[in-house]
Amino acid sequence: VRSPVDAVAARAVIAVCKPMLPSADHLLPYLRSIDASRQYANRGPLVRGFEARLAHHAGGSADQIAVAANATAALTAILLSLDIPRGRSCMVPAWSFAASAHAVVQAGLIPWFVDVSASDGALCPESAECLASHAPGHLGAVLAVSPFGLPVPVNSWESFRHRTGVPVVVDAAAAFDSVRVSSLPTAVSLHATKALGVGEGAFVAWDDPAGVQAVRERINFGFSGSREAIVLATNAKLSEYSAAVGLAALDQWRATRAALRAVAREYSAALAGLDVEMQPGFGRQWISATTIVRVPLGSLAAVVDGLTEAGIETRRWWGDGLARQRAFAAFPRTALPVTSDLAATTVGLPCWPDLPSEAIRSTGRVIGARLERGATVR
Ligand SMILES: Cc1ncc(COP(=O)(O)O)c(C=O)c1O
């Protein structure tokens, strides 16, 4: 006879994240082509082919895409390619992942944490313009972050740049689905946790081929057609093996997208009528590999506890935001009331392409029960 404790231990936990990259069978043709070419690195045929297909996805041409080892390095490479004098500040929304701030510091700039808008968790161009004149020191750039794949308002950021002269770089790490080539240099992550993953990887989309070429130099030792480093740089190229995974993942993108869209829609149904907010347009205009919800202030701990007890894993993907992390303690910031609220009310629910419908319905039921209990207590 099992004790209740054993029963709990035996129950399978529903993981918050369970990536599904292409299988070995789907990779095989691409791996065979590596065997044939014997080119394993340094922008080989698979990397070039992957860039061409990413360009098609993002509505541009192959010279407007540069793949890289990860989005953190890609963001740094973009910032370096803009030749912003070291020591200038870079406006960064405090509601983001650690990588955004690391990338700025690696580019020799000082992150300046600012608050985001309560409606979508993003820094909006209008607020950025109001804030710009209060920057500590000289404002060198703005990093516009897509929260969890929400599309970035490209046209408004382009007008911001025209009006202020301040370059805008887009951290669209989770926005594979909606990314489009534009005049804003944009980095998309291809980490395994993202909608289209290769394990570790990323790409830059930018309508300026000379800019893309400059990014390529910054991830390839600063080389420009010779073995002399002409600019400061790093090595953050994508290998042929990662490109093989990317090509196989693109072959399956329609099915992956449909599966993630179905998950998003099932969550909408399971959470309907509850005091729970999903991201604007999620599952309708765009998809992502995370399902992010907001619950009323004061109820997050009860919701997370309820889900944990039911064997449903959750994750506060961005924790308390950037400004409260020790590594970034010394950097300047504005007041951050919205970021604090978001940190106290936002959580990621299980989200993966073959997440069973029943898991989504259970998640909805547990959240509903916990919110109802909280409402009674109040
Ligand atoms: C907002 C944001 N920026 C940057 C990154 C870094 O991406 P990568 O893991 O490819 O370096 C992430 C990763 O999840 C992210 O969420």
PDB file of C-alpha atoms and ligand atoms in Angstrom, residues 69-73 75 96-97 99-100 145-146 171 173-174 188-191 193-194 200-202 318, ligand 1:
ATOM      1  CA  ALA A  69      25.952  31.542 -31.209  1.00  0.00           C
ATOM      2  CA  ASN A  70      23.277  33.062 -28.936  1.00  0.00           C
ATOM      3  CA  ALA A  71      21.160  36.201 -28.621  1.00  0.00           C
ATOM      4  CA  THR A  72      23.220  37.666 -25.779  1.00  0.00           C
ATOM      5  CA  ALA A  73      26.319  37.773 -28.005  1.00  0.00           C
ATOM      6  CA  LEU A  75      22.911  41.915 -29.017  1.00  0.00           C
ATOM      7  CA  SER A  96      13.551  41.718 -18.929  1.00  0.00           C
ATOM      8  CA  PHE A  97      15.898  38.762 -18.692  1.00  0.00           C
ATOM      9  CA  ALA A  99      20.874  38.729 -20.877  1.00  0.00           C
ATOM     10  CA  SER A 100      19.601  42.183 -21.899  1.00  0.00           C
ATOM     11  CA  VAL A 145      12.682  44.359 -25.410  1.00  0.00           C
ATOM     12  CA  SER A 146       9.858  42.119 -26.576  1.00  0.00           C
ATOM     13  CA  ASP A 171      15.886  42.381 -28.098  1.00  0.00           C
ATOM     14  CA  ALA A 173      14.732  36.990 -28.090  1.00  0.00           C
ATOM     15  CA  ALA A 174      11.384  35.172 -27.901  1.00  0.00           C
ATOM     16  CA  VAL A 188      16.111  36.679 -31.994  1.00  0.00           C
ATOM     17  CA  SER A 189      17.167  33.753 -29.816  1.00  0.00           C
ATOM     18  CA  LEU A 190      17.144  30.183 -31.091  1.00  0.00           C
ATOM     19  CA  HIS A 191      17.678  28.719 -27.638  1.00  0.00           C
ATOM     20  CA  THR A 193      13.328  27.084 -24.910  1.00  0.00           C
ATOM     21  CA  LYS A 194      12.219  29.293 -27.798  1.00  0.00           C
ATOM     22  CA  GLU A 200      22.008  27.466 -28.437  1.00  0.00           C
ATOM     23  CA  GLY A 201      21.816  29.971 -31.265  1.00  0.00           C
ATOM     24  CA  ALA A 202      20.363  33.239 -32.538  1.00  0.00           C
ATOM     25  CA  TRP A 318      12.181  37.107 -15.249  1.00  0.00           C
TER      26      TRP A 318
HETATM   27  C1  LIG B   1      14.635  39.032 -23.282  1.00  0.00           C
HETATM   28  C2  LIG B   1      15.785  38.113 -23.557  1.00  0.00           C
HETATM   29  N1  LIG B   1      16.898  38.604 -24.106  1.00  0.00           N
HETATM   30  C3  LIG B   1      17.954  37.826 -24.389  1.00  0.00           C
HETATM   31  C4  LIG B   1      17.935  36.465 -24.136  1.00  0.00           C
HETATM   32  C5  LIG B   1      19.162  35.668 -24.400  1.00  0.00           C
HETATM   33  O1  LIG B   1      19.043  34.706 -25.391  1.00  0.00           O
HETATM   34  P1  LIG B   1      20.185  33.603 -25.542  1.00  0.00           P
HETATM   35  O2  LIG B   1      19.876  32.539 -24.544  1.00  0.00           O
HETATM   36  O3  LIG B   1      20.048  33.137 -26.957  1.00  0.00           O
HETATM   37  O4  LIG B   1      21.497  34.260 -25.291  1.00  0.00           O
HETATM   38  C6  LIG B   1      16.801  35.891 -23.574  1.00  0.00           C
HETATM   39  C7  LIG B   1      16.783  34.448 -23.306  1.00  0.00           C
HETATM   40  O5  LIG B   1      15.798  33.852 -22.962  1.00  0.00           O
HETATM   41  C8  LIG B   1      15.693  36.729 -23.268  1.00  0.00           C
HETATM   42  O6  LIG B   1      14.587  36.250 -22.704  1.00  0.00           O
END
